[in-house]
Coordinates of C-alpha atoms and ligand atoms in Angstrom, one line a residue:
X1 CA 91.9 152.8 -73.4
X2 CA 91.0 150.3 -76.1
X3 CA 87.6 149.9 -74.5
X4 CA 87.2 153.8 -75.1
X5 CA 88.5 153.4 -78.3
X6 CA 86.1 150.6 -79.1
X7 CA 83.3 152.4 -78.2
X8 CA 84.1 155.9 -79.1
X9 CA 84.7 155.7 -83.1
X10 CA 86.0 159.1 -82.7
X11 CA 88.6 159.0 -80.7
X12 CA 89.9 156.1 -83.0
X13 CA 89.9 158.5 -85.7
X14 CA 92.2 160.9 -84.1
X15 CA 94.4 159.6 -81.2
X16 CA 95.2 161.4 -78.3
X17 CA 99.1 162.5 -78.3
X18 CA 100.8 164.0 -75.5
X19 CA 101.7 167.7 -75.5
X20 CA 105.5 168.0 -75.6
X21 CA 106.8 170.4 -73.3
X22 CA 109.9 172.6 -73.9
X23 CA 110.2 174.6 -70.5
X24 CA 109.2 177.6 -69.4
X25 CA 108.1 180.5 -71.8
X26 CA 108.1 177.9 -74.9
X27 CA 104.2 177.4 -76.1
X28 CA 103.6 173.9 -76.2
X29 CA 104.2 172.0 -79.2
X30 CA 101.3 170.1 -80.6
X31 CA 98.9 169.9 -83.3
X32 CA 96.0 169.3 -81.4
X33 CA 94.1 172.3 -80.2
X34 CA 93.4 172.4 -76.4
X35 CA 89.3 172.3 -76.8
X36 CA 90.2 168.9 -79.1
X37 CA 92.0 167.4 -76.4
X38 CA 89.5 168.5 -74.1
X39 CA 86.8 166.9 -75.7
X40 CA 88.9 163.4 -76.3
X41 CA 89.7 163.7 -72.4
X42 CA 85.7 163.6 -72.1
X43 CA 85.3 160.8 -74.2
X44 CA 87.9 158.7 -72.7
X45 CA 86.0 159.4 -69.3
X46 CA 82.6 158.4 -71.0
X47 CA 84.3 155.5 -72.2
X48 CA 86.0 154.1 -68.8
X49 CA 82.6 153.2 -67.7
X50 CA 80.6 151.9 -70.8
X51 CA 78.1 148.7 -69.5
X52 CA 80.4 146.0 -71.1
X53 CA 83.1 146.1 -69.3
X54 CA 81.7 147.1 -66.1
X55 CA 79.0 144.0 -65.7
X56 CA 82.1 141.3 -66.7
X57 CA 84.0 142.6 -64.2
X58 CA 81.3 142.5 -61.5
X59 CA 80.5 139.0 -62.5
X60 CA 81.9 135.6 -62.4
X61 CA 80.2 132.7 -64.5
X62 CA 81.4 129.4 -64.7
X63 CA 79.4 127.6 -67.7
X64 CA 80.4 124.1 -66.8
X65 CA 79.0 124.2 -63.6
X66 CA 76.5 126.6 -63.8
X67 CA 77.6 128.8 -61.1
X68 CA 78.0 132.4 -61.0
X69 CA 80.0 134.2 -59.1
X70 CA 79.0 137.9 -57.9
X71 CA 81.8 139.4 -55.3
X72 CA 82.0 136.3 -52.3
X73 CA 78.6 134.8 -53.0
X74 CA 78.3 132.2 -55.9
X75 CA 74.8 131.5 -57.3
X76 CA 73.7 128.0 -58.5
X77 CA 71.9 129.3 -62.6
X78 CA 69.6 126.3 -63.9
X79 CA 67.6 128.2 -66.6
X80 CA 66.1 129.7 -63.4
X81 CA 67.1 133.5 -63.7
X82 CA 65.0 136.4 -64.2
X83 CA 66.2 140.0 -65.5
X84 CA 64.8 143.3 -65.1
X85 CA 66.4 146.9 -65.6
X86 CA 66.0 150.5 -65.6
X87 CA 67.8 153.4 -65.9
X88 CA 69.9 155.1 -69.0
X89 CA 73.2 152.2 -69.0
X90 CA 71.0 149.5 -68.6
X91 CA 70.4 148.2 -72.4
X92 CA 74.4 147.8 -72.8
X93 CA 74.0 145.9 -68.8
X94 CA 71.4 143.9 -70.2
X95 CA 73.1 142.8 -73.8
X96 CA 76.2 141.9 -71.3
X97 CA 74.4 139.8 -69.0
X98 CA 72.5 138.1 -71.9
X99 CA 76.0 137.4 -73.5
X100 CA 77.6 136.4 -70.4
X101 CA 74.5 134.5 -68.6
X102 CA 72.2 133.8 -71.7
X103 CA 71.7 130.4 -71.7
X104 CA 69.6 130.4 -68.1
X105 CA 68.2 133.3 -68.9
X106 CA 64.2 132.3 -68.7
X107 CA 62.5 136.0 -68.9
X108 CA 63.4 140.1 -68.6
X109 CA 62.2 143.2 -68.9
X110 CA 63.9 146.3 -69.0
X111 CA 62.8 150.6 -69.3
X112 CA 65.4 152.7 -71.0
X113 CA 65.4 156.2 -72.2
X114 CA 63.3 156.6 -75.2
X115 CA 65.5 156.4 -78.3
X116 CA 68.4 154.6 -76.9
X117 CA 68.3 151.2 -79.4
X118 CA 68.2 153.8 -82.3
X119 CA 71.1 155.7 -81.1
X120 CA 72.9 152.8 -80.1
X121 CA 72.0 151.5 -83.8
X122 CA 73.3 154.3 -85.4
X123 CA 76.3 155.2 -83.8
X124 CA 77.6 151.3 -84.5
X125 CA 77.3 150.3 -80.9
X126 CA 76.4 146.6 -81.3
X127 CA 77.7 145.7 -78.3
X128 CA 75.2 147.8 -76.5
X129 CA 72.4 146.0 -78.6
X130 CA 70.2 142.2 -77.2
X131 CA 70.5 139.7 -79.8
X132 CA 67.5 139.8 -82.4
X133 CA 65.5 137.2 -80.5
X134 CA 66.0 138.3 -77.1
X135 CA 64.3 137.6 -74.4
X136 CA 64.4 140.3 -72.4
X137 CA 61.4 142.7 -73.4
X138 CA 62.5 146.7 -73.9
X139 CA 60.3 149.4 -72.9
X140 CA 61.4 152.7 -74.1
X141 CA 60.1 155.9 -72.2
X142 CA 60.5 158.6 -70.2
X143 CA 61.7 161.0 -72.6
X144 CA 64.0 164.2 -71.2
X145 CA 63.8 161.6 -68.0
X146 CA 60.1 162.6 -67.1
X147 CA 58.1 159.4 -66.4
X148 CA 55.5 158.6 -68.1
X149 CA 52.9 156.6 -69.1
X150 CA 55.8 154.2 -71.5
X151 CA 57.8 154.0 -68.2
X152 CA 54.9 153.7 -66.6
X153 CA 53.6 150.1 -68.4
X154 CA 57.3 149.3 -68.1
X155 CA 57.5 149.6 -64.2
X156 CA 54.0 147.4 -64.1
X157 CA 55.7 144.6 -66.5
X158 CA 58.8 144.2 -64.5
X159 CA 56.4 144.2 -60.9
X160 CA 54.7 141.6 -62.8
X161 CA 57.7 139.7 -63.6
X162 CA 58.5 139.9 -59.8
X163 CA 55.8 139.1 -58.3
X164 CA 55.7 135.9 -60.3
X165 CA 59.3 134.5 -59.2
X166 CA 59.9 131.3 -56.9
X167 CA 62.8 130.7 -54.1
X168 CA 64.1 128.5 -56.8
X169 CA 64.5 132.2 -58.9
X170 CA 67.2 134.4 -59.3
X171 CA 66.7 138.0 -59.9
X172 CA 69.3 139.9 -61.6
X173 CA 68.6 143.5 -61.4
X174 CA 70.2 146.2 -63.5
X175 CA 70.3 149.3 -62.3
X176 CA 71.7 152.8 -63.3
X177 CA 71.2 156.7 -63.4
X178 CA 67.5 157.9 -64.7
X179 CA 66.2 154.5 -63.3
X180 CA 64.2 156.8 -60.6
X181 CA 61.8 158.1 -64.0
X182 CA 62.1 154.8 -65.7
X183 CA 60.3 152.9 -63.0
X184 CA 57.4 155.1 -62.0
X185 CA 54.7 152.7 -60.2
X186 CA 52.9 155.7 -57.8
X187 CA 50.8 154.2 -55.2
X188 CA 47.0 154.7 -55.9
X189 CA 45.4 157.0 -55.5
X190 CA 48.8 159.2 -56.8
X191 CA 48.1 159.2 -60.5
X192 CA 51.3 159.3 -62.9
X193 CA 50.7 163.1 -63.7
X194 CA 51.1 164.3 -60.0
X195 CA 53.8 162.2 -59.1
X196 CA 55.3 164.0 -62.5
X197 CA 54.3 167.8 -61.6
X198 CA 55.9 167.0 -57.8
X199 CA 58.9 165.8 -58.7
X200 CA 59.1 168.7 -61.6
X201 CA 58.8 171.2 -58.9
X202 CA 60.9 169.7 -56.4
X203 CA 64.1 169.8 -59.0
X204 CA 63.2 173.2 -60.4
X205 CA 63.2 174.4 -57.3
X206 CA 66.9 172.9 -56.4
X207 CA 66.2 170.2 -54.5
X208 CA 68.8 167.6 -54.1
X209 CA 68.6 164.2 -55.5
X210 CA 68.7 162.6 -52.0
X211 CA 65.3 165.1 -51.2
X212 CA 64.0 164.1 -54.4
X213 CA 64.2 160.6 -54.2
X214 CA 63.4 160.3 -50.5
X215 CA 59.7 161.9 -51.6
X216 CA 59.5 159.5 -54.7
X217 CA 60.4 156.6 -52.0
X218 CA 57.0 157.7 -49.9
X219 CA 54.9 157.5 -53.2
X220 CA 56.1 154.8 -55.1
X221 CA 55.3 151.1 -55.3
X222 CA 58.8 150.1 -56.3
X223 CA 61.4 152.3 -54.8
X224 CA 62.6 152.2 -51.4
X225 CA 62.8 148.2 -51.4
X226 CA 59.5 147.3 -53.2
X227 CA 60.8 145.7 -56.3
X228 CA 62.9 143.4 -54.1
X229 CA 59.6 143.1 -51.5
X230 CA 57.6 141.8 -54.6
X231 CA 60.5 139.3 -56.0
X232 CA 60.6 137.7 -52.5
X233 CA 60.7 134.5 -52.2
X234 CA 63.4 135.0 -55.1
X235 CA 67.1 135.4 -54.7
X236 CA 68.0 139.0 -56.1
X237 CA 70.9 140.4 -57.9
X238 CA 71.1 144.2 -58.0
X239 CA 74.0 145.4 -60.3
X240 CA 74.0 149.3 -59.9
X241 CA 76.1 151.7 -61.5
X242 CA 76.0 154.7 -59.4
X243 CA 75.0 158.4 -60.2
X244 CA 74.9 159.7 -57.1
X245 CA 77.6 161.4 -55.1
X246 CA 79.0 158.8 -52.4
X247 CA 77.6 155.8 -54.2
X248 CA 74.3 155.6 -51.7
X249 CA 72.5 152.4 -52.9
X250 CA 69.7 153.6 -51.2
X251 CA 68.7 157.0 -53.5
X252 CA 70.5 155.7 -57.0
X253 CA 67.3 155.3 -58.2
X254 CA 65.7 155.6 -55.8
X255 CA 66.4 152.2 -54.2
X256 CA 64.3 149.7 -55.4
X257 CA 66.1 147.3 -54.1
X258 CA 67.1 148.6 -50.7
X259 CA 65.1 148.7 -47.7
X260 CA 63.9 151.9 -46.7
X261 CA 61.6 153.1 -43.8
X262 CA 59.8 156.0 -45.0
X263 CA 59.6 158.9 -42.7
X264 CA 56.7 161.0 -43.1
X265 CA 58.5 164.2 -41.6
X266 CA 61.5 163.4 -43.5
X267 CA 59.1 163.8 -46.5
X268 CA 56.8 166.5 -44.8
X269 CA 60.6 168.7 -44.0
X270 CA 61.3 168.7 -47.9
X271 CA 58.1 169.4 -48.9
X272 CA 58.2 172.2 -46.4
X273 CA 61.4 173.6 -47.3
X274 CA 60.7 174.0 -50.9
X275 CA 57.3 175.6 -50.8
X276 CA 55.1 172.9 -51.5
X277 CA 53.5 171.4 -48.6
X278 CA 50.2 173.9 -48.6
X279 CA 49.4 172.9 -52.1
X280 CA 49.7 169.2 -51.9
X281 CA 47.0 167.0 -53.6
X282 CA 44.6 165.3 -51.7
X283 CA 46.2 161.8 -53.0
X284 CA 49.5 162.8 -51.9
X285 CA 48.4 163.6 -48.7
X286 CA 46.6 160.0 -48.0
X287 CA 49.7 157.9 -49.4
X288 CA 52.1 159.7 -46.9
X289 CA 49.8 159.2 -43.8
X290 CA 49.5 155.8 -44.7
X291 CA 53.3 155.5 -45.2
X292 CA 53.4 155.7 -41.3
X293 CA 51.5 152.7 -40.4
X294 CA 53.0 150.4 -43.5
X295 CA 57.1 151.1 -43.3
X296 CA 59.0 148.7 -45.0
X297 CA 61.5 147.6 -42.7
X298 CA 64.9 146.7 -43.5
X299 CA 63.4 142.4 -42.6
X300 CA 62.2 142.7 -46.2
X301 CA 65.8 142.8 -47.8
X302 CA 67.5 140.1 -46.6
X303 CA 67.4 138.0 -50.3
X304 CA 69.3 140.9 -51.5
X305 CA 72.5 141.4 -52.7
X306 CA 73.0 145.1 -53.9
X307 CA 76.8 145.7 -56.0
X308 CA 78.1 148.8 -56.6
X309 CA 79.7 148.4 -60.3
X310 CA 81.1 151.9 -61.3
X311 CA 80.9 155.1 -60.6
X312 CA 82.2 158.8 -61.8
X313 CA 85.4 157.8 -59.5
X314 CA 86.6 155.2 -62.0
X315 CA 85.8 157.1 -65.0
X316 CA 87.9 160.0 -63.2
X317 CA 90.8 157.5 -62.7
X318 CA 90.8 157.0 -66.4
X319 CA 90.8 160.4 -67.4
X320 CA 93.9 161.6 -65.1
X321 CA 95.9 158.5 -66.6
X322 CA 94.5 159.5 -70.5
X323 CA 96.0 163.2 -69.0
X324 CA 98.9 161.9 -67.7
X325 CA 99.5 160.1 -70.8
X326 CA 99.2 163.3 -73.2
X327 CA 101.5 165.2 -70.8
X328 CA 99.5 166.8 -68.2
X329 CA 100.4 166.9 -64.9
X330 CA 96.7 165.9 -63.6
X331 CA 94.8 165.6 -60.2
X332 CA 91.7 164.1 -59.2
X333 CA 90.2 167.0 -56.9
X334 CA 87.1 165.4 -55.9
X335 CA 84.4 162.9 -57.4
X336 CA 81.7 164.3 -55.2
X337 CA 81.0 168.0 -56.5
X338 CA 77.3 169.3 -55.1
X339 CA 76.0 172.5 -54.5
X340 CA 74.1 175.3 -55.7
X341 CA 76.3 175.8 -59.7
X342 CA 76.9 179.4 -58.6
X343 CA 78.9 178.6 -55.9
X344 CA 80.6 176.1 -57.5
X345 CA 81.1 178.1 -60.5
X346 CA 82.9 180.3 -58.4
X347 CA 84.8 177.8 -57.1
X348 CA 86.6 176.8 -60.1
X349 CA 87.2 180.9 -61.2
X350 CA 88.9 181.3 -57.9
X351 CA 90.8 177.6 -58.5
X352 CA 91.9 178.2 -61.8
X353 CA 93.6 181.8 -60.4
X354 CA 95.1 180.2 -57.5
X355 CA 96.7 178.0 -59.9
X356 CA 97.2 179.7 -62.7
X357 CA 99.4 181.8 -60.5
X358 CA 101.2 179.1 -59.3
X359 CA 101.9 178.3 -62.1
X360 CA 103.0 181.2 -64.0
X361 CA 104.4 182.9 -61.0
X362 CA 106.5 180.0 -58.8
X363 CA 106.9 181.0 -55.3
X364 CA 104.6 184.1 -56.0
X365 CA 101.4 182.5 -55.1
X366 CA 98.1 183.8 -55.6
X367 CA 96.7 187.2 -54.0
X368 CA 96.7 185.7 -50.4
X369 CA 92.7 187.1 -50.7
X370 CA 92.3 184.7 -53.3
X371 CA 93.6 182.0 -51.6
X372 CA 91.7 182.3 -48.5
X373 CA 88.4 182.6 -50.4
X374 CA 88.9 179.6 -52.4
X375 CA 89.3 177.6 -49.0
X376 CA 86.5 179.1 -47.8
X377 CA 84.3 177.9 -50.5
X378 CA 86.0 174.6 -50.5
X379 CA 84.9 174.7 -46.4
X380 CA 81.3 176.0 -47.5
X381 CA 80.6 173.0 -50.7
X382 CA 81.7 170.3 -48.3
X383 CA 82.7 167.9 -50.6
X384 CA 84.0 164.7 -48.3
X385 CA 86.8 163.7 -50.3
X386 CA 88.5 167.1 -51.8
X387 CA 92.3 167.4 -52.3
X388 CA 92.6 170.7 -53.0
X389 CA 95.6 171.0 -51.1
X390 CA 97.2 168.0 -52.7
X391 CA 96.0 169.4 -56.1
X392 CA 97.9 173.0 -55.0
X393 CA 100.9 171.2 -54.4
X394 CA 101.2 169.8 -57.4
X395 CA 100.2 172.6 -59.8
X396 CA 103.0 174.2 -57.8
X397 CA 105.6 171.2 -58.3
X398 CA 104.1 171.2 -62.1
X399 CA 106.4 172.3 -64.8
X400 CA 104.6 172.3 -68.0
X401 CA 100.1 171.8 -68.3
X402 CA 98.5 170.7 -65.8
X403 CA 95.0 169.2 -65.6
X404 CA 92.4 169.6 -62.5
X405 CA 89.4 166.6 -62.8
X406 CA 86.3 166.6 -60.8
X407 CA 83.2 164.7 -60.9
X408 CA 79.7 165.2 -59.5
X409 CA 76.2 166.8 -59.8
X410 CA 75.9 170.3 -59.0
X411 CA 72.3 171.7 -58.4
X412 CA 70.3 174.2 -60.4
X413 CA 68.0 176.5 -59.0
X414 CA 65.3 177.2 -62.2
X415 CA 64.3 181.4 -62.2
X416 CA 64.1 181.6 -66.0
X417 CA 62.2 179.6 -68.9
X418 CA 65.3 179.5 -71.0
X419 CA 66.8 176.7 -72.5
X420 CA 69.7 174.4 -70.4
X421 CA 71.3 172.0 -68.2
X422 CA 73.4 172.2 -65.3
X423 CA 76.9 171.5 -67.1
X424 CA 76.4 174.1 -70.0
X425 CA 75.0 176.8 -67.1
X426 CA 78.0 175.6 -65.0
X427 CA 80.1 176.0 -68.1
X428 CA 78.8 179.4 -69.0
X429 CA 79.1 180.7 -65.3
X430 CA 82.6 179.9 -65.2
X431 CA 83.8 181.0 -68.4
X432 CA 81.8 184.4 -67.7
X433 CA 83.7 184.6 -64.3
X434 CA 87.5 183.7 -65.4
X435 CA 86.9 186.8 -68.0
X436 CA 86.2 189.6 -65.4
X437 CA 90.3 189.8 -64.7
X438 CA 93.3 188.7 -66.7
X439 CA 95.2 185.4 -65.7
X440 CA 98.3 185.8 -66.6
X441 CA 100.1 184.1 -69.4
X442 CA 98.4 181.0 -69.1
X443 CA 95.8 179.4 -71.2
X444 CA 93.3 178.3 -69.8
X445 CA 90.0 175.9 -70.6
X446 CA 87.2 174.7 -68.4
X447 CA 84.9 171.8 -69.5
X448 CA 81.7 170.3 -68.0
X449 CA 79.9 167.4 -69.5
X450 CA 77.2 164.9 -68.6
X451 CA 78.3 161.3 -68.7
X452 CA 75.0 160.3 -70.0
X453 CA 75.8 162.7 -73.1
X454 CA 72.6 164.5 -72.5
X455 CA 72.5 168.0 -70.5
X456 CA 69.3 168.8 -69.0
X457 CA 66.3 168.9 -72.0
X458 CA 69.1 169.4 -74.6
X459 CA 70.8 167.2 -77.0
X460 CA 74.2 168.5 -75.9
X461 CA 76.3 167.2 -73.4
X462 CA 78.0 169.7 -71.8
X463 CA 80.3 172.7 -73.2
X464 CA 83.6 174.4 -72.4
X465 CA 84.9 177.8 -72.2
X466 CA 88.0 180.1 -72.1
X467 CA 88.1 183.4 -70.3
X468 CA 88.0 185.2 -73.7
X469 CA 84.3 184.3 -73.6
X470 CA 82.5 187.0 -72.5
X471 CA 84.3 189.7 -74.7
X472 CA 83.7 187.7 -77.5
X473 CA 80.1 187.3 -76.9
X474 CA 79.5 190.9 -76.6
X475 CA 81.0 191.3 -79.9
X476 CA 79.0 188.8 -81.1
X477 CA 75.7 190.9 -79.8
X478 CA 75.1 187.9 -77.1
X479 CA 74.8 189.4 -73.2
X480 CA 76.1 186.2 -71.2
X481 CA 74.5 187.7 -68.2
X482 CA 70.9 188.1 -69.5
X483 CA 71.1 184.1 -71.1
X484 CA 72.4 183.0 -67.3
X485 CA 69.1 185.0 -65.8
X486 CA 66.9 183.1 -67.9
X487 CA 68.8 179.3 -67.5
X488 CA 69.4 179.9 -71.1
X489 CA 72.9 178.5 -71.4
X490 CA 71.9 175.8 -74.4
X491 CA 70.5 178.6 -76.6
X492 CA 73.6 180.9 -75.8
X493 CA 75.8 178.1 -76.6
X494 CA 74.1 177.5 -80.0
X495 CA 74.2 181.2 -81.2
X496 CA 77.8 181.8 -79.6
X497 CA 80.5 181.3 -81.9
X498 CA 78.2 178.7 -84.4
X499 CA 77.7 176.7 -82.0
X500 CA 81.8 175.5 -81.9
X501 CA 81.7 175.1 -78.0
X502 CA 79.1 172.7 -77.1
X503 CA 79.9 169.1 -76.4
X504 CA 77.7 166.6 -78.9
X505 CA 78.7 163.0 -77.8
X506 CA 74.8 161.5 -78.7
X507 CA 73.4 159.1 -76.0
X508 CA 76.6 157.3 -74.2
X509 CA 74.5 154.4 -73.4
X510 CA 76.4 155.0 -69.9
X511 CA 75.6 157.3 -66.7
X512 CA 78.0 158.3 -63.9
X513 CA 76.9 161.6 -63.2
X514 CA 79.0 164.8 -64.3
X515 CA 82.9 165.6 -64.8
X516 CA 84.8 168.7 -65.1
X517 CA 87.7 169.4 -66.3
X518 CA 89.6 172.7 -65.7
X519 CA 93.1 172.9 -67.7
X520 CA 96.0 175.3 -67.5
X521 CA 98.7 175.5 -70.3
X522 CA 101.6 177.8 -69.4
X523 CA 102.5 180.0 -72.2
Ligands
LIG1 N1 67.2 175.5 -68.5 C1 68.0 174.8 -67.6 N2 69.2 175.4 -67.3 C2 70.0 174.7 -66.4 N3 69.7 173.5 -65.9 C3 68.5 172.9 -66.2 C4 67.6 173.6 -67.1 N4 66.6 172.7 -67.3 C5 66.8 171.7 -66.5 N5 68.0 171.8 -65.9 C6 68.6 170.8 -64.9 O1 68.8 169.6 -65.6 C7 68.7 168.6 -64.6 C8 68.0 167.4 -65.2 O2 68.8 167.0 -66.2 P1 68.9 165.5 -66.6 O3 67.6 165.1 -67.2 O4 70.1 165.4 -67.4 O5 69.0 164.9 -65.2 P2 70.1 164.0 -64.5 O6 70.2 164.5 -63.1 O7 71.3 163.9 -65.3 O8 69.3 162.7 -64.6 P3 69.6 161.4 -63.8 O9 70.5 161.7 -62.7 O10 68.3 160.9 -63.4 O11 70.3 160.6 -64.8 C9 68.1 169.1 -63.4 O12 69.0 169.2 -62.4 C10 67.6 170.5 -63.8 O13 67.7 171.5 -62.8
LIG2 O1 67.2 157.9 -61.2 C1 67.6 158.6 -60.3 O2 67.0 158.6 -59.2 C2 68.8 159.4 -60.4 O3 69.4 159.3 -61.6 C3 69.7 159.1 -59.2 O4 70.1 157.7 -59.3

């Protein structure tokens, strides 16, 4: 907690304190509204996986000796290491391992969302900051984490940087969330533009980040294993905080340091099954047949080592104790949430009745209906590590609030032109659902933020909701219905209510995907 508080001046100003509960039918005690401890739980998860912490953690550095220490392999440093980054946590990586390693530290380069040194400037992050003479070269770019032609001359710098190294080198490589548009290097003849219009189409369209990244893989110069291919003879270091579900070192950004054999039908299947094989360009067309005949076999990554670092797990793990601590009983349900967000929207209408009668109604249960459909979704979203029937149990053994947490990355399908991201459309679907029947005496709040602290193209992070939603929209003139057909949950969250339910956190400088966080408060 006092590395949240450190970097989350706003939780310093107004410390969490735990709910005091006086039994059934007493309204809890507090002078903290729900929403506000909502929000802090958010920030204490954003602020369980901030760079700092995370990269001394991972590494081991003796200065005496010069050796450094990464999991069971040590590394000899003799001003002979190299540093190159990309992806939305990497600056605060990169200030860490200049702190920590500086003094061997010959040359680096790193691509990081346009913006970032200014937010980290004005939000008092120093820590987050390289020192005024660094030498590790920022390139800012890829703004609403579209590549282009910044992240572009970035990706060519750190190939260059690469290709340059010795087996006397170590390369440390930072890698995190967004590093996928920070590092786009397309294989000629792909130009920049249609590697950007692909990959636009491919999400719109709902494709998954695995699908996603596997097509980047085939086009790219530097994913799949070609950054580590070009540092070769070089020792390399990848440090990788994950934003994928299941920590895959392989698609966190694409793998640029992972071997990867590219499959033209793997490729040619997702191209199919979104609609876009028939209109391919010509270019696209030439680097995938050539993909065949030039796979990059797992051989070429044997001077790897590739360390996971954090993930949305640990920041979960923090936020049940910071619940735990302000009085909630609270349950990790899963940290590996996907799907289409109208499934899982419904997921968590039909898991906050299940528990809200639990919890209102002991021994009662739930309509048995309303049970079984939640366990069929749960069947249908397949998330690997759910407890949903651990998370039952307790709500049912709870005596006071209770607190559900999940992480992950559900999927938006893009119909309308509207304005949003997946956690305020998530947000928005669920509040709209847990307002077509009353719950019971129960209050209860749903919250879904971005990690990163930016939601889609917006400057929000996330939002949250109560059932009393959707009747208060209508009276406010606002049709949640027509905003949801148009993906135009940012600009309903602006006009609803003044704004008062979207999540602002600025750029977290940090990136471990998406949490939710569904809480129930007995009356
Ligand atoms: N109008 C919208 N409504 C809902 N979701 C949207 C809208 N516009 C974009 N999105 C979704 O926002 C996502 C992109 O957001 P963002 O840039 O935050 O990506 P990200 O997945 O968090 O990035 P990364 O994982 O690379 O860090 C896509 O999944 C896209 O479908
Ligand atoms: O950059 C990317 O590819 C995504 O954020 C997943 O890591």
């Amino acid at each position: 907690m006092a590395a949240a508080l450190q970097f989350l001046p706003s939780l310093a100003r107004a410390p969490l304190r735990p709910f005091l509960w006086r039994g059934p039918g007493a309204r809890l005690a507090s002078g903290m509204a729900l929403a506000e401890q909502a929000r802090q739980l958010f920030e204490s998860t954003v602020g369980a996986v901030q760079p700092g912490p995370m990269m001394h953690r991972a590494l081991s550095f003796d200065p005496s000796n010069g050796q450094l220490k990464v999991r069971d392999r040590s590394f000899q440093l003799r001003q002979n290491l190299y540093l190159v980054g990309f992806g939305k946590a990497v600056l605060g990586m990169a200030a860490a391992a200049e702190e920590l390693l500086g003094q061997h530290l010959v040359q680096g380069v790193i691509s990081v969302p346009k913006g970032i040194r200014a937010a980290m400037e004005c939000t008092g992050k120093q820590e987050m900051l390289l020192k005024p003479h660094s030498r590790v070269q920022v390139f800012e770019g890829a703004e609403d984490n579209l590549p282009d032609h910044d992240a572009l001359r970035a990706a060519l710098a750190i190939r260059q940087l690469a290709e340059g190294l010795t087996a006397d080198d170590l390369l440390l490589v930072l890698i995190s969330g967004g590093g996928s548009a920070l590092l786009p290097a397309p294989i000629p003849p792909v130009t920049l533009e249609e590697k950007q219009t692909l990959t636009k189409l491919l999400a719109a369209r709902g494709a998954t980040i695995q699908e996603l990244n596997t097509i980047r893989k085939a086009l790219s110069q530097l994913k799949g294993g070609g950054l580590a291919q070009a540092a070769y003879p070089a020792q390399v270091v990848s440090l990788i905080l994950s934003d994928v579900v299941g920590d895959p070192v392989e698609v966190i950004a694409s793998g640029p340091t992972v071997a990867s054999i590219h499959n033209v039908q793997d490729c040619l299947h997702i191209l199919n099954r979104y609609g876009l094989r028939a209109a391919l360009p010509r270019s696209v067309k030439t680097v995938l047949a050539r993909a065949d005949s030039d796979p990059r076999g797992p051989h070429t990554c044997g001077h790897v080592l590739n360390v996971i670092i954090g993930s949305n797990a640990l920041a979960l793990a923090e936020a049940q104790r910071q619940a735990e601590a302000l009085g909630y009983r609270a349950v990790v349900l899963s940290a590996a949430m996907q799907g289409d967000v109208k499934t899982v929207a419904h997921f968590y209408e039909l898991l906050a009745r299940v528990a809200a009668a639990r919890l209102t109604l002991p021994g009662a249960g739930a309509s048995v209906e309303e049970d079984e459909q939640l366990h069929e979704l749960a069947a249908k979203l397949q998330l690997p590590d759910l407890q949903l029937k651990e998370a039952l149990e307790a709500v049912e053994g709870a005596k006071g609030p209770v607190c559900l947490l999940a992480g992950g990355e559900p999927t938006v399908q893009l119909q309308g032109s509207g304005k949003g991201g997946r956690n305020q459309e998530l947000a928005l679907r669920v509040g709209a659902e847990l307002g077509q029947r009353p719950l019971g005496p129960i209050d209860v709040l749903f919250l879904s933020g971005g990690t990163d602290g930016k939601d889609g193209p917006t400057d929000a992070a996330g939002a949250w909701v109560m059932p009393e939603l959707a009747s208060q929209a209508t009276a406010e003139g606002l049709d949640v219905a027509t905003f949801l057909a148009h993906n135009d949950s940012h600009t309903f969250f602006r006009r609803f209510q003044g704004g008062a339910h979207l999540l602002y956190t600025g750029m977290t400088g940090t990136n471990v995907m998406d949490a939710h966080l569904l809480f129930l408060r007995p009356w």
